[in-house]
Short mmCIF file of C-alpha atoms in Angstrom, two decimals:
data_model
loop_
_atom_site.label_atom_id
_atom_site.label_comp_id
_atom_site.label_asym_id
_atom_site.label_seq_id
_atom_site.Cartn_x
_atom_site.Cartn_y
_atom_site.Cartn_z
CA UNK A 1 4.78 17.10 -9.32
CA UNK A 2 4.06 14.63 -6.59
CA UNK A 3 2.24 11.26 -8.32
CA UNK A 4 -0.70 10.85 -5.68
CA UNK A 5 -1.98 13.40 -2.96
CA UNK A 6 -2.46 11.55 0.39
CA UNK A 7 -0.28 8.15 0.42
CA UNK A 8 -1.31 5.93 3.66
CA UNK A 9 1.40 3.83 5.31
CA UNK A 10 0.73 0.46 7.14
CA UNK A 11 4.00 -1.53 8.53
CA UNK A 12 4.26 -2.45 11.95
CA UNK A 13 7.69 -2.00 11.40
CA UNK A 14 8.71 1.87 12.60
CA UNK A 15 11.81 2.00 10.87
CA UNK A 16 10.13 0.39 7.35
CA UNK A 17 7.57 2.86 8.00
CA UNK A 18 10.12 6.10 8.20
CA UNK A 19 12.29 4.95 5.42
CA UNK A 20 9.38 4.11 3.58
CA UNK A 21 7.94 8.23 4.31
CA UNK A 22 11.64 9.24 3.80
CA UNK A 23 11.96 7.63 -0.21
CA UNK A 24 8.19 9.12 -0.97
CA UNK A 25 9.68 12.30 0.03
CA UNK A 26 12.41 12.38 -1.67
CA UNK A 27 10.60 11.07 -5.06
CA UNK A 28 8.33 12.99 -4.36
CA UNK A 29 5.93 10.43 -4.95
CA UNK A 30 3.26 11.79 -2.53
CA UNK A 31 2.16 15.03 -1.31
CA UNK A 32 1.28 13.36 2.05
CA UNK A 33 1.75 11.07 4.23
CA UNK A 34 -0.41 9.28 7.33
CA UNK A 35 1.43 6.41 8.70
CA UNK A 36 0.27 3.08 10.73
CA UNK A 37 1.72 0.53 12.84
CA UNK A 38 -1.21 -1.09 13.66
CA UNK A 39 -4.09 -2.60 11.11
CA UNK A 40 -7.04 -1.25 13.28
CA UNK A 41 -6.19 2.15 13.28
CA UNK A 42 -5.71 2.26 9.50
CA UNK A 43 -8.59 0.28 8.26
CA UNK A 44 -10.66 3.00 11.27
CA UNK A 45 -8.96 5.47 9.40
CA UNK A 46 -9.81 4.61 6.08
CA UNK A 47 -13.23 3.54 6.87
CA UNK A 48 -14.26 6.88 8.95
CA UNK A 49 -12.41 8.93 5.99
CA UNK A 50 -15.06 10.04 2.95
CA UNK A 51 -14.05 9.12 -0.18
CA UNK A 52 -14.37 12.50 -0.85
CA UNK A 53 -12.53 13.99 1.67
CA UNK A 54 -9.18 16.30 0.81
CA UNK A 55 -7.43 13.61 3.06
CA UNK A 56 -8.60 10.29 1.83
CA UNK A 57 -5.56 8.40 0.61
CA UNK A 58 -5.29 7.34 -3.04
CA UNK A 59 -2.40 5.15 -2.50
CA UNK A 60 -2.12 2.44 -0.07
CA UNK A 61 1.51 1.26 0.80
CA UNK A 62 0.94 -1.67 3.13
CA UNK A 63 3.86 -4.30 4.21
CA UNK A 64 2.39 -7.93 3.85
CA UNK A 65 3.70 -9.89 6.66
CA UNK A 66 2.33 -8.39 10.09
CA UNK A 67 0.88 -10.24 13.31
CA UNK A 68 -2.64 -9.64 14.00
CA UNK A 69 -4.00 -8.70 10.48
CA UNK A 70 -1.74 -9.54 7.51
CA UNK A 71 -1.63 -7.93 4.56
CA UNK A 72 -4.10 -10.32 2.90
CA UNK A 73 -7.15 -9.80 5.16
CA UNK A 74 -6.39 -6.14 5.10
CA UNK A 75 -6.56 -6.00 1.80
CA UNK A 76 -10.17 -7.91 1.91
CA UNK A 77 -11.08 -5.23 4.33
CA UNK A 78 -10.31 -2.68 2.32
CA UNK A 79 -12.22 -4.41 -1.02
CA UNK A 80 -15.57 -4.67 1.11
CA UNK A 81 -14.56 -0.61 2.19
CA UNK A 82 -14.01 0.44 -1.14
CA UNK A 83 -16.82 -1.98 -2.87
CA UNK A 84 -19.46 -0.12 -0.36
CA UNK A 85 -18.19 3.81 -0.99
CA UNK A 86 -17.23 2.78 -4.60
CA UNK A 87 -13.62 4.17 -4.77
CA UNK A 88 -10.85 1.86 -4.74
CA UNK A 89 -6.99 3.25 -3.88
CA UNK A 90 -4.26 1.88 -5.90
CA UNK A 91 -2.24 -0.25 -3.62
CA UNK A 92 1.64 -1.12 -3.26
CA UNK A 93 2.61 -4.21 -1.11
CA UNK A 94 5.53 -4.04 0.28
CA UNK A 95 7.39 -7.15 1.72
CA UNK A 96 11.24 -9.13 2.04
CA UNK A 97 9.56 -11.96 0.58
CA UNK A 98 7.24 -12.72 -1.79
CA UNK A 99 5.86 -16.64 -3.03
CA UNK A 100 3.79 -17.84 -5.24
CA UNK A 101 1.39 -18.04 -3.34
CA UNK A 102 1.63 -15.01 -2.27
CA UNK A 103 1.45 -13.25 -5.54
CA UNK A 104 -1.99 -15.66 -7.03
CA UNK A 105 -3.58 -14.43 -3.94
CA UNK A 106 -2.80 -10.78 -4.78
CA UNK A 107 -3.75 -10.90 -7.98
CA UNK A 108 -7.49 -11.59 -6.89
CA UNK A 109 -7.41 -7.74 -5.91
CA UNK A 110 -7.00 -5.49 -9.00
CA UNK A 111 -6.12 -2.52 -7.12
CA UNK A 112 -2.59 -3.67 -6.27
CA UNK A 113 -0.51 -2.15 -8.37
CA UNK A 114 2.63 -3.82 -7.79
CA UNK A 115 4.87 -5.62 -5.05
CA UNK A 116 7.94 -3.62 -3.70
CA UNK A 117 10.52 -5.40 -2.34
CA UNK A 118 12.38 -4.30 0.46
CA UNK A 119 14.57 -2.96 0.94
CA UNK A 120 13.21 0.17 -0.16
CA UNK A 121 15.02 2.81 -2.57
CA UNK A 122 14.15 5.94 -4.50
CA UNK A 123 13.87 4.15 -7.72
CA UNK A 124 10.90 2.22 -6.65
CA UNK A 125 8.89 5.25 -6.55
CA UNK A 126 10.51 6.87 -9.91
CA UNK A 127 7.48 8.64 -12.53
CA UNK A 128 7.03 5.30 -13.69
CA UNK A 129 5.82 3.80 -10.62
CA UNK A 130 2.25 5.16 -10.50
CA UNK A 131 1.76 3.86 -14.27
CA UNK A 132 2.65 0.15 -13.64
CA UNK A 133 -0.36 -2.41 -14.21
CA UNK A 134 -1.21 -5.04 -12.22
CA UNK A 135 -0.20 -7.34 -15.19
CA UNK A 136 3.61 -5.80 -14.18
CA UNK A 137 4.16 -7.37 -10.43
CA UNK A 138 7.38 -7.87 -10.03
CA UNK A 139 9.12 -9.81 -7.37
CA UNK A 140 11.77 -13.02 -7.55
CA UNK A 141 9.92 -15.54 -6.95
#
């Protein structure tokens, strides 16, 4: 049984963003998947989408370094979306590199989850997955 419903991908990456579809699928980590290559279309996406709709996403999978929008103001976006319909997705940050820096600024938002580093495998979306804390980002720094 999948661990979330509706997964959204954001990587403006293509390939990052079919492996990333390919190990969800085979974990079966997600029933679904809506994928983005561009930070505008997911953040319209997310903000047109009712939290109460069948295919609101309840996991975010977003890579960290991208032009335009990074990561980081995404996920502010998505704090003043989710403070304002009160439902928060648990999110996964996916990246090839990860500072310090990085991680103290994640750990303002406590709906990451955790910090996958790519490359991507099955294992990284095993049954534990959905159950790590925020307390349990991982990454070499």
């Amino acid at each position: 049984m999948p661990s979330y419903k509706n997964a959204l991908l954001l990587d403006d990456d293509p390939i990052a963003l079919m492996v990333c579809e390919r190990m969800i699928r085979i974990s079966h980590f997600a029933e679904t998947c809506i994928n983005f290559q561009n930070t505008a279309e997911a953040l319209k996406f997310f903000a047109e989408t009712p939290a109460d709709s069948p295919s609101y996403p309840d996991i975010l999978l977003i890579d960290l370094h991208m032009p335009f929008m990074d990561g980081f103001e995404f996920l502010q976006k998505i704090n003043e979306l989710g403070a304002r319909n009160g439902h928060f997705p648990d999110v996964y940050v996916l990246s090839s590199t990860v500072y310090a820096d990085d991680e103290n600024r994640l750990n303002r938002f406590p709906f990451v989850k955790k910090i996958i580093l790519k490359p991507l495998t099955p294992e990284h979306f095993d049954s534990d997955a959905a159950s790590t804390h925020h307390q349990d980002i991982y990454a070499p720094l």
